[in-house]
XYZ file of N, CA and C in Angstrom:
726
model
N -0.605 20.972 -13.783
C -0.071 21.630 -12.591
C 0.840 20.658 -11.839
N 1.773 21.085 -11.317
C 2.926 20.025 -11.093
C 2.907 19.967 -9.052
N 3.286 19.213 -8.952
C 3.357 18.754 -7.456
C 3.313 20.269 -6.685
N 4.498 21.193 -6.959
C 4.970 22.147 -5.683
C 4.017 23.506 -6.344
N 3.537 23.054 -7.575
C 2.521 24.015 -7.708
C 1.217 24.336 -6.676
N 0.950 22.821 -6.741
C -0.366 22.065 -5.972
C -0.093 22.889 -4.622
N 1.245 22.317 -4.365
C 1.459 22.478 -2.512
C 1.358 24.267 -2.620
N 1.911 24.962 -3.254
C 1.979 26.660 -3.112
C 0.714 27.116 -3.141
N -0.235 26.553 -3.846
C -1.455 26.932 -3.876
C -2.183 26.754 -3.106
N -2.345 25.763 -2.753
C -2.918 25.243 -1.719
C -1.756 24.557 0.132
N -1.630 25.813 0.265
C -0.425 25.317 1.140
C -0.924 24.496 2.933
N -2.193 24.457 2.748
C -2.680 23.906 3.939
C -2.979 21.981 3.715
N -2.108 21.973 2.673
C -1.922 20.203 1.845
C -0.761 19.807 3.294
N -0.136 21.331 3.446
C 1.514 20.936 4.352
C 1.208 20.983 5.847
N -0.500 20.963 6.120
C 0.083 21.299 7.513
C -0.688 19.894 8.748
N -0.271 19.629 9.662
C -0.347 17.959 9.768
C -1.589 17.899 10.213
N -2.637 18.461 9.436
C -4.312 18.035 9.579
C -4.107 18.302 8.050
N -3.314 18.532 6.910
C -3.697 18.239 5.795
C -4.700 16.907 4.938
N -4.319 16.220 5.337
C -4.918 14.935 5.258
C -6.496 14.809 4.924
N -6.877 16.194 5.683
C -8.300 15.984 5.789
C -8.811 16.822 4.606
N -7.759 17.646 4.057
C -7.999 18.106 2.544
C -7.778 17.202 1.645
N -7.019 16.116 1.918
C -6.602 14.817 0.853
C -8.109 14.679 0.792
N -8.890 14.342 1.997
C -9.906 13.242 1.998
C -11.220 14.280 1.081
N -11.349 15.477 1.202
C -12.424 15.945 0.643
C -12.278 16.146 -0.654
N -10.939 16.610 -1.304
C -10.796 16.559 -2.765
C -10.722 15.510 -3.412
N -10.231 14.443 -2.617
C -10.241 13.197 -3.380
C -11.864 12.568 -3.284
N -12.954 12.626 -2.386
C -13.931 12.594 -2.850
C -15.007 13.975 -3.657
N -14.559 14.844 -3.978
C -14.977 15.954 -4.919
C -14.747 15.144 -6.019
N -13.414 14.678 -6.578
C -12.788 14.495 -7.476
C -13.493 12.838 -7.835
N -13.337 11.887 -7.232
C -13.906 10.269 -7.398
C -14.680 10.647 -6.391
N -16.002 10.005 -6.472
C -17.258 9.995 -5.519
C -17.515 8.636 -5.259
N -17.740 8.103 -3.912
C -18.024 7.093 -3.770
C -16.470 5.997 -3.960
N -15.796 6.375 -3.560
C -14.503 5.201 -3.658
C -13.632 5.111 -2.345
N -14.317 4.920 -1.020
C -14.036 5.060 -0.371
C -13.346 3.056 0.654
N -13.760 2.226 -0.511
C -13.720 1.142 -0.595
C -12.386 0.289 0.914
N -11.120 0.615 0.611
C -10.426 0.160 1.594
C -10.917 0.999 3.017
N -11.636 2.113 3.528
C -11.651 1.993 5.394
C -13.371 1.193 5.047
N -14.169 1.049 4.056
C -15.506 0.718 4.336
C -15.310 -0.922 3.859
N -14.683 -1.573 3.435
C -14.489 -3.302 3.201
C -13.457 -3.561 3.220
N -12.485 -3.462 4.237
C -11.309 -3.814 4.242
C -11.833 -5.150 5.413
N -12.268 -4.558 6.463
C -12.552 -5.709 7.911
C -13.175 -6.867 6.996
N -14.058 -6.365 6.031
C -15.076 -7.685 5.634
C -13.798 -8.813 4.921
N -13.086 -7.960 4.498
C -12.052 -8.603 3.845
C -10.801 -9.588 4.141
N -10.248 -9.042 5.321
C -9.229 -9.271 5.994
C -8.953 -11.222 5.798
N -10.114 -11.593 6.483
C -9.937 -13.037 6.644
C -9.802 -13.580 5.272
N -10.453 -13.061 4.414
C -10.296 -13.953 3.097
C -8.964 -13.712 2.206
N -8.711 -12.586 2.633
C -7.094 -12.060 1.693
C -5.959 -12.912 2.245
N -5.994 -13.331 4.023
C -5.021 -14.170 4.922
C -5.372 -15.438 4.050
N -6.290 -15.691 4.462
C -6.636 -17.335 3.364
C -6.211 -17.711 2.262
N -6.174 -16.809 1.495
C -5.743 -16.856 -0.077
C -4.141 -16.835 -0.198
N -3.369 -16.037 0.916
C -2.197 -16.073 0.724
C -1.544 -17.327 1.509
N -2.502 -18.020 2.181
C -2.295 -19.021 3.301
C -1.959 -20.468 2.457
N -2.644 -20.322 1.047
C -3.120 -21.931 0.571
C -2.120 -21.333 -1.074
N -2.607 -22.888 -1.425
C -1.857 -23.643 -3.115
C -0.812 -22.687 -3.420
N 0.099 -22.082 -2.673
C 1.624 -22.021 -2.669
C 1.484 -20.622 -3.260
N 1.110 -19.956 -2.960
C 1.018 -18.438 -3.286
C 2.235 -17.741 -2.902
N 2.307 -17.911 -1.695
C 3.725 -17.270 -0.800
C 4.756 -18.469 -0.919
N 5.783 -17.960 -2.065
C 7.194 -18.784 -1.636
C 8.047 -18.091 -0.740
N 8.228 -17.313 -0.377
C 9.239 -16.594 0.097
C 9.051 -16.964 1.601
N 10.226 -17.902 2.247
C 10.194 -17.581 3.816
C 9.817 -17.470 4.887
N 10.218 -16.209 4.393
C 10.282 -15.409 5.504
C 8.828 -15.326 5.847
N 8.337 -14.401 4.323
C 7.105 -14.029 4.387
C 5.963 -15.049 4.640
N 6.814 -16.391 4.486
C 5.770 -17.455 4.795
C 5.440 -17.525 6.702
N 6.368 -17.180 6.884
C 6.304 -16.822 8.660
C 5.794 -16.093 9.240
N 5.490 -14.683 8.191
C 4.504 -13.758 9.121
C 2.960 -14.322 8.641
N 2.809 -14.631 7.702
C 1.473 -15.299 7.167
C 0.957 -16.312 8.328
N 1.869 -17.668 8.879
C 1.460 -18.298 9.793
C 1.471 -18.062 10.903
N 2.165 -16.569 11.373
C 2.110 -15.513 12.486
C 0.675 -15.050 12.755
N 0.452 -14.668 11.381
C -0.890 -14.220 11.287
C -2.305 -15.497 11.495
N -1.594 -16.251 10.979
C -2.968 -17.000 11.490
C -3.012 -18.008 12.761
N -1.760 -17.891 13.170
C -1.815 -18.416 14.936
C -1.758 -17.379 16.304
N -1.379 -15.958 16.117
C -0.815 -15.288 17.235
C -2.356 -14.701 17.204
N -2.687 -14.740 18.479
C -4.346 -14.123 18.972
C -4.492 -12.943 19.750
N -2.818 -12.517 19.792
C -2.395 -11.616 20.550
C -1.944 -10.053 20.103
N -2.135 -10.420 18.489
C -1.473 -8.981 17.738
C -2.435 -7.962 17.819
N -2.080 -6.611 17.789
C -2.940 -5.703 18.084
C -3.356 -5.306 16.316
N -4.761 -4.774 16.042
C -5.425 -4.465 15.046
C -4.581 -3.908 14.030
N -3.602 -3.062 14.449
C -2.661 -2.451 13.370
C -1.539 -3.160 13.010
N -1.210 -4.252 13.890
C -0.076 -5.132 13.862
C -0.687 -6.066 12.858
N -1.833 -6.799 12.711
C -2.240 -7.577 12.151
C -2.685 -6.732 10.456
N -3.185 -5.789 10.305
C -2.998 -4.719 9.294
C -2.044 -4.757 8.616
N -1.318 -4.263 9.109
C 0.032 -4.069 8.311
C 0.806 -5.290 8.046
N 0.524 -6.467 8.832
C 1.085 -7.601 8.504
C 0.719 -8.375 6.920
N -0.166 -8.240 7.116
C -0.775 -8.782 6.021
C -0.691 -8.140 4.530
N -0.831 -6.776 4.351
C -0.526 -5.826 3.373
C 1.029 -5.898 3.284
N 1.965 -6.278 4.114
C 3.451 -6.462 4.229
C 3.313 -7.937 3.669
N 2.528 -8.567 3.869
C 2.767 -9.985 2.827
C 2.315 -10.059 1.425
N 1.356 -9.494 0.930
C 0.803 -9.222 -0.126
C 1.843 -8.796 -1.117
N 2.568 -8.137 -0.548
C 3.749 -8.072 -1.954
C 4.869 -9.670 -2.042
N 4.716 -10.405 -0.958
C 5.196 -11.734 -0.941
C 4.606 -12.398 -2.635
N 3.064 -12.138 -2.684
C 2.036 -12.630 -3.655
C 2.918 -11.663 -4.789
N 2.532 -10.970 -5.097
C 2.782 -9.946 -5.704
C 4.046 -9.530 -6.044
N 4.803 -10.779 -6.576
C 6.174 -10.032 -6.548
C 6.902 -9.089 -7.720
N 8.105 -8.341 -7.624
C 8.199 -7.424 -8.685
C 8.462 -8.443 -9.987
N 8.379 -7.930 -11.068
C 8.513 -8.985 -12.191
C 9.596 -7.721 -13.206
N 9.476 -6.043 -13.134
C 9.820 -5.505 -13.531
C 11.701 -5.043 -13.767
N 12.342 -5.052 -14.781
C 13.962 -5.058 -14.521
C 13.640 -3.250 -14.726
N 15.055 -3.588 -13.787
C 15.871 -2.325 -13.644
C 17.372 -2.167 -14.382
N 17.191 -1.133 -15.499
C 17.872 -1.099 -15.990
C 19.117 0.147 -15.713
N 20.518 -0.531 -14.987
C 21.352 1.081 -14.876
C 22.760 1.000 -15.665
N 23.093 1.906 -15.431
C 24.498 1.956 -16.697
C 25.349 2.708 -15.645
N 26.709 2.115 -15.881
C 28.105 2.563 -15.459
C 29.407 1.996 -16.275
N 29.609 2.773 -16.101
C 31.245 2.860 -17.111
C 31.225 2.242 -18.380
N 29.275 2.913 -19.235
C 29.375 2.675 -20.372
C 28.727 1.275 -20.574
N 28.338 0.440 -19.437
C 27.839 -0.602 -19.586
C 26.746 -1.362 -18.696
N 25.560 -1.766 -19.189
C 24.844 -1.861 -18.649
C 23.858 -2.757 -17.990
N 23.444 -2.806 -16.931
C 23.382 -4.145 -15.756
C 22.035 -3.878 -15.736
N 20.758 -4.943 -15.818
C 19.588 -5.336 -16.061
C 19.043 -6.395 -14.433
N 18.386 -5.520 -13.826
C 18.347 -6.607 -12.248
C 16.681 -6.326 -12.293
N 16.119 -7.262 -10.939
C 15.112 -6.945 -10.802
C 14.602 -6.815 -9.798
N 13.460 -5.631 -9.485
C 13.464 -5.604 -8.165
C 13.135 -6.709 -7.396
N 13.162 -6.236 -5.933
C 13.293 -7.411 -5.325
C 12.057 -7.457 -4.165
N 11.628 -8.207 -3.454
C 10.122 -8.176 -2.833
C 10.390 -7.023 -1.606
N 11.671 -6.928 -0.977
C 11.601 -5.829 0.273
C 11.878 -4.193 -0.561
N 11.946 -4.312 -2.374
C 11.994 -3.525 -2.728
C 10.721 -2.929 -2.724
N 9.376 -3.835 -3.571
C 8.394 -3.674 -3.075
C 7.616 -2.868 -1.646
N 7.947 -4.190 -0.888
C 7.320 -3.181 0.527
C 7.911 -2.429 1.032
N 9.141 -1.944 0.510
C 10.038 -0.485 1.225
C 9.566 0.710 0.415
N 8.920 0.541 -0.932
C 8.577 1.339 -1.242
C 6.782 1.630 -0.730
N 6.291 0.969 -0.695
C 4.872 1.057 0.747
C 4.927 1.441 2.151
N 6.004 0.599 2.672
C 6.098 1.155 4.291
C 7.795 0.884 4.669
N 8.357 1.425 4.985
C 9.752 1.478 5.405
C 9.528 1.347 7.217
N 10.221 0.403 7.859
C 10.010 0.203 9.165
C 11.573 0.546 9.941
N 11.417 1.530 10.520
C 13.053 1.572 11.013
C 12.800 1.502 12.329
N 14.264 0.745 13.121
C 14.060 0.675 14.561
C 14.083 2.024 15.835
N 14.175 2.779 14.914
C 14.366 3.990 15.517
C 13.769 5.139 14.291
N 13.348 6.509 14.956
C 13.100 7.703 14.230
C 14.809 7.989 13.618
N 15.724 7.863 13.735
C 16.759 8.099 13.334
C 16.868 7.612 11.722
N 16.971 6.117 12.052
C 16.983 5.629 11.061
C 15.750 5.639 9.839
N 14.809 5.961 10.351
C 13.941 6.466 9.473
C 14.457 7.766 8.389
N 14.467 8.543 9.196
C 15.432 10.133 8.716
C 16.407 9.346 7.457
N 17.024 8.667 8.194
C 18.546 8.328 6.859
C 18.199 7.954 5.816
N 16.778 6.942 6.077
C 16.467 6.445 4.855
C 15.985 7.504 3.914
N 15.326 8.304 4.695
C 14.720 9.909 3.545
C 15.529 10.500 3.004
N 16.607 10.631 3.437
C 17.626 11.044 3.208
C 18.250 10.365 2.166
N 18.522 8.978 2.169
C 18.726 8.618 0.971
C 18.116 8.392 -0.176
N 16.753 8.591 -0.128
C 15.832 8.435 -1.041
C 16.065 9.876 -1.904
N 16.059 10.533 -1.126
C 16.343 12.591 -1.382
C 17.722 12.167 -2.692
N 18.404 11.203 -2.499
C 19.990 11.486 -3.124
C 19.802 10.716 -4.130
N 19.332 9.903 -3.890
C 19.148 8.557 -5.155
C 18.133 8.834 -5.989
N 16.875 9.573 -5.575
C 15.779 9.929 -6.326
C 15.169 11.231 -6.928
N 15.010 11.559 -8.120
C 14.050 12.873 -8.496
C 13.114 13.200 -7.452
N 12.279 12.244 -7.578
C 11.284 12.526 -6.624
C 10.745 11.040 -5.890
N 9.773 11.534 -4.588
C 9.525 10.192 -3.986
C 8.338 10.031 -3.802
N 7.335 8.715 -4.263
C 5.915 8.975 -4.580
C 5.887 9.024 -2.799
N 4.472 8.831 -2.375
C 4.022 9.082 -0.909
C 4.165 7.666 -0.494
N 4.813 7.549 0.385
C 5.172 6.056 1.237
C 4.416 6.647 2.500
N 4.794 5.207 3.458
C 4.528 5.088 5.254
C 5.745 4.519 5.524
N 6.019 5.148 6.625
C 6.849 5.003 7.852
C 6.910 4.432 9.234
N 6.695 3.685 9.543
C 6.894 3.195 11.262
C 7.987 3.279 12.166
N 7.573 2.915 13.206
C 8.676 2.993 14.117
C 8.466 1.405 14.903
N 9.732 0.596 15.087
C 9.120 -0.489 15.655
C 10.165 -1.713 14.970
N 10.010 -2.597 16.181
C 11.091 -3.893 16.252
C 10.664 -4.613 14.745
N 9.752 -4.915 14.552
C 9.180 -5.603 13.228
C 7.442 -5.112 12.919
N 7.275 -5.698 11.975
C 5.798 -5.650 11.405
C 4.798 -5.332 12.071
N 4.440 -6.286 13.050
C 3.840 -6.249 14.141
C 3.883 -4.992 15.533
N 4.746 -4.260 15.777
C 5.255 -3.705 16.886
C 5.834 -2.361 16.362
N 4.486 -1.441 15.505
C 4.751 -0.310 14.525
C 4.328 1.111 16.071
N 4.751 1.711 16.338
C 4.742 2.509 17.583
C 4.170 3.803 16.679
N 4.969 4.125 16.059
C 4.737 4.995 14.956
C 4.088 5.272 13.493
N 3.219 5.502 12.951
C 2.765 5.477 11.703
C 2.643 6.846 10.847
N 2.976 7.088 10.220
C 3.346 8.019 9.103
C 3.342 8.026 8.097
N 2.480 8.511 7.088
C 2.900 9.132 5.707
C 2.815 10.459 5.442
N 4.426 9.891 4.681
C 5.098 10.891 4.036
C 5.464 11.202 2.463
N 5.185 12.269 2.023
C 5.080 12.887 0.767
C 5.435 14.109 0.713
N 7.081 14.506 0.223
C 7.050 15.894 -0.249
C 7.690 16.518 0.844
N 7.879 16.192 1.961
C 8.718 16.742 3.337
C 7.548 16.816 4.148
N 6.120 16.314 3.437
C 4.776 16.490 4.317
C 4.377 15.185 5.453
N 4.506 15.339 6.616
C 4.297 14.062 7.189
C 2.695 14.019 7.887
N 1.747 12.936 7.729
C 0.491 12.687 8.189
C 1.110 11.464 9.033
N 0.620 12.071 10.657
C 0.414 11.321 11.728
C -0.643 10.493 11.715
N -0.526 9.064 12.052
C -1.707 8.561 11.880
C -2.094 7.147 13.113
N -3.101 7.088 14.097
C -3.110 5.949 14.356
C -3.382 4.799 13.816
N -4.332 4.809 13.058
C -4.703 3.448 12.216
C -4.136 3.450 11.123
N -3.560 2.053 10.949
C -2.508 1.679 10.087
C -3.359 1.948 8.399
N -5.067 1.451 8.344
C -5.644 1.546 7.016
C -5.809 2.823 6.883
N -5.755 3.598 8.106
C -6.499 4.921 7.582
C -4.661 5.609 6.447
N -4.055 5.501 7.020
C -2.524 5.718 6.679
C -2.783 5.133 5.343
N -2.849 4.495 4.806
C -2.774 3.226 3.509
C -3.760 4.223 2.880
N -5.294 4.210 3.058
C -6.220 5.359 2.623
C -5.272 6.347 1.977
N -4.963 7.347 2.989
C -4.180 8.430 2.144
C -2.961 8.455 1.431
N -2.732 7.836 1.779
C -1.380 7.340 0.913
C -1.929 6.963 -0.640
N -2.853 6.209 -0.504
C -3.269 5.819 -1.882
C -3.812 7.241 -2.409
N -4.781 7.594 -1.633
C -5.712 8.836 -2.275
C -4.690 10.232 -2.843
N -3.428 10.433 -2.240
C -2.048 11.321 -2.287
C -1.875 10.943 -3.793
N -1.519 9.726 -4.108
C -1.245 9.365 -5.391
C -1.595 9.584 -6.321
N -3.507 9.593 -6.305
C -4.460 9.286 -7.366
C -4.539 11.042 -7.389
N -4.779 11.616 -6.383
C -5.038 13.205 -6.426
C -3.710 13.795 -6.612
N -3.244 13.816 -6.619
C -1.619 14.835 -7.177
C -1.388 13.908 -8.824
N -1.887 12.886 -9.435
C -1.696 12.354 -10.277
C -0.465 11.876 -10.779
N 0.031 11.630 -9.634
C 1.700 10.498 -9.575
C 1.380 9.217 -9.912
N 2.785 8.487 -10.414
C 2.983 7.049 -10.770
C 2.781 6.231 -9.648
N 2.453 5.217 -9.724
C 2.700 4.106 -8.864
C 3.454 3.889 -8.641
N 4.493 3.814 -7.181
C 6.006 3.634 -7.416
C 6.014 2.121 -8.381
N 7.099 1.741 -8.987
C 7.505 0.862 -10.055
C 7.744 -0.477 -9.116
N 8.386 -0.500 -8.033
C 8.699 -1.315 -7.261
C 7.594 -2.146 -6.877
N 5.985 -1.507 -6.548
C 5.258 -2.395 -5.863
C 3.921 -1.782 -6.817
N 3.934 -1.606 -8.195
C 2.805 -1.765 -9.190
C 1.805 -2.451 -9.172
N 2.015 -3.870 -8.911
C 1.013 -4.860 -8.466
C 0.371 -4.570 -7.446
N 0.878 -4.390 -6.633
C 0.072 -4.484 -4.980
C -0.832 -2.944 -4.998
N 0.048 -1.553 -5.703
C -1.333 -0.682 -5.926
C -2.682 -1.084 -6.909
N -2.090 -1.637 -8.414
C -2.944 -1.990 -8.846
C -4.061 -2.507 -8.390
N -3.601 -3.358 -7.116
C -4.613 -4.079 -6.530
C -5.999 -3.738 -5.761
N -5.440 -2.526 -4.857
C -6.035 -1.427 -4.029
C -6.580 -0.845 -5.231
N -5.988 -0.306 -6.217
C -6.426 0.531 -7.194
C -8.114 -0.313 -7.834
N -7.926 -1.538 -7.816
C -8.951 -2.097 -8.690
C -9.887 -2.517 -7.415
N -9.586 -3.519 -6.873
C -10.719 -3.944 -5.501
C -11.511 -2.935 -4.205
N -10.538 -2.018 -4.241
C -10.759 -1.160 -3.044
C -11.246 -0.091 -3.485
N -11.118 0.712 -4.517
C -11.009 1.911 -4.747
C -12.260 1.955 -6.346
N -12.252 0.672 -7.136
C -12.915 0.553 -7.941
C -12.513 1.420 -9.246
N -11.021 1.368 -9.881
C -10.991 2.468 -10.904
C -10.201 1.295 -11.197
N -10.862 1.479 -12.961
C -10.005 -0.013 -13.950
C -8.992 0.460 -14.963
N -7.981 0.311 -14.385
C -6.254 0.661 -15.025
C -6.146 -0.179 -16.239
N -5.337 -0.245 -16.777
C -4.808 -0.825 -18.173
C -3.571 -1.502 -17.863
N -3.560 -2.785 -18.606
C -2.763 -3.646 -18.629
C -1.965 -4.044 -17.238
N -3.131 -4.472 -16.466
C -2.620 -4.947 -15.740
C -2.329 -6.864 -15.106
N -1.728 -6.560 -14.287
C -0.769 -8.303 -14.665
C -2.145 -9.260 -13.824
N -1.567 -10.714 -14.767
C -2.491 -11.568 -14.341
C -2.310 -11.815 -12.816
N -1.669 -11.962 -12.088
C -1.623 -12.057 -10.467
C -2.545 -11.260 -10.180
N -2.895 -9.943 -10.381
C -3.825 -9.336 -9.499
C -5.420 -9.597 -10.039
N -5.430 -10.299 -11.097
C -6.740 -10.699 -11.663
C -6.811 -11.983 -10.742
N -5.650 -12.529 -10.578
C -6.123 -14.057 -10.245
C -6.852 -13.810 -8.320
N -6.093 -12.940 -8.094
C -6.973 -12.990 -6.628
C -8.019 -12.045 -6.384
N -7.776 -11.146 -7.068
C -9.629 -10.361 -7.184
C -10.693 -11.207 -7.639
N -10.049 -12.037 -8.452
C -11.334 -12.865 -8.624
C -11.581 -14.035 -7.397
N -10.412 -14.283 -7.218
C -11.146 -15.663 -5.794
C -11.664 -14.555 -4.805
N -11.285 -13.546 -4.431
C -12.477 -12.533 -3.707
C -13.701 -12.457 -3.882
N -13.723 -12.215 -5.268
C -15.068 -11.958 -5.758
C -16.038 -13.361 -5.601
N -15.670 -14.664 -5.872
C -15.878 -16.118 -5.915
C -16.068 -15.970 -4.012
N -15.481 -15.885 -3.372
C -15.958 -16.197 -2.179
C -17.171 -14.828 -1.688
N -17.230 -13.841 -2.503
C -18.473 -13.270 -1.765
C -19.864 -13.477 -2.549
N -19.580 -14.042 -3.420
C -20.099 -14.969 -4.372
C -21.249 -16.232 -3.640
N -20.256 -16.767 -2.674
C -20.695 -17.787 -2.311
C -21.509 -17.389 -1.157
N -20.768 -16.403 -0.211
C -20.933 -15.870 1.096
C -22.631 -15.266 0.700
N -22.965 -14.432 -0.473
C -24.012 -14.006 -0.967
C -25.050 -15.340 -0.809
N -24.835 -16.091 -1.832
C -25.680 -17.427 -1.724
C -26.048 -17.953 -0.863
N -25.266 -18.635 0.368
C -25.639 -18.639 1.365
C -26.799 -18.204 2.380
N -26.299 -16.804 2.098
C -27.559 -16.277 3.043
C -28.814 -16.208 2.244
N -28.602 -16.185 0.902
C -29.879 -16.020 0.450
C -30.546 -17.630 0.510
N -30.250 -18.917 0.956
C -30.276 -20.201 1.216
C -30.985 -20.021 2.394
N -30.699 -19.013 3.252
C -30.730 -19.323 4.606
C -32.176 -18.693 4.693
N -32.060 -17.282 4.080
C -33.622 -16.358 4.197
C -34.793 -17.579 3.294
């Protein structure tokens, strides 16, 4: 059954409390995988850490919101959210070429890391510019898996949160709960991972959500496992302590 099948049939997918049909079919469908809103907090500090140390993040920029993140005491819960999941594709970068052809000849590039997180969350300084970008996605693309949207000066300073899929937009205050459906949109309509940021779902896909994909790249093994190694330890501990 194909996407606009789904939506005709079920046409209350389109209306902006849909979301809450995402959430019951997608647990009808996977039981118990509710993993990113129930261990994400436990998580938070150790995912900043990991991207913090032995040179994980080359990039910059992204090295700036990382030490944003671990000095500013002032960011609000969703600012610090999204910051961090906006660095994770820093880790995670695309490795995949893009292959296009013109005038018979053909140019091999690769994506690039804001290709990545534009295909996760697109941040425009205005609702305007948000629009254009849909708009160009509409012209350039068949189709567009389910992204998020903000509104807001940078990372931190998101006014707006949105995902969107299909011309369907879910209002959302919390930045994970947004990420939640967005992921769960994917797995339940049975769409690709956008190509751009493969890694960084894989990742959610395997730690958060608990469903084991195929062939996936060593980067996201290498930090699920220092996760796993620090609750590892965090376990021991207390059992030291009792």
């Amino acid at each position: 059954m194909s996407t606009d099948d789904i939506l005709e049939t079920w046409p209350y997918y389109r209306k902006p409390t849909g979301y809450r049909l995402v959430d019951m079919d997608f647990q009808q469908c996977f039981e118990n995988r509710n993993g990113m809103l129930t261990k994400w907090d436990e998580y938070y500090f150790h995912i900043l850490h990991f991207l913090s140390r032995d040179g994980h993040i080359k990039d910059k920029y992204i090295k700036g919101i990382v030490e944003n993140l671990n000095q500013l005491s002032d960011l609000s819960e969703n600012g610090k959210n999204a910051g961090i999941l906006w660095c994770l594709h820093g880790y995670f970068v695309p490795t995949k070429l893009v292959v296009t052809k013109k005038n018979d000849k053909k140019t091999s590039t690769r994506y690039t890391i804001r290709d990545s997180q534009e295909s996760f969350l697109f941040i425009g300084k205005s609702l305007q510019e948000v629009e254009d970008h849909i708009s160009h996605l509409r012209k350039v693309k068949k189709s567009t898996q389910p992204f998020i949207y903000g509104v807001g000066e940078n990372i931190f300073s998101l006014s707006e949160i949105t995902v969107y899929f299909d011309g369907i937009r879910y209002k959302f205050k919390n930045f994970i709960r947004a990420v939640d459906i967005c992921f769960k949109l994917i797995y339940l309509f049975n769409l690709e991972f956008p190509p751009e940021s493969i890694m960084f779902y894989n990742f959610l896909e395997i730690f958060f959500y608990f469903f084991e994909p195929k062939n996936v790249s060593t980067r996201v093994h290498v930090i699920i496992d220092a996760l796993k190694n620090v609750t590892s330890q965090l376990n021991m501990r207390e059992t030291e302590k009792n």
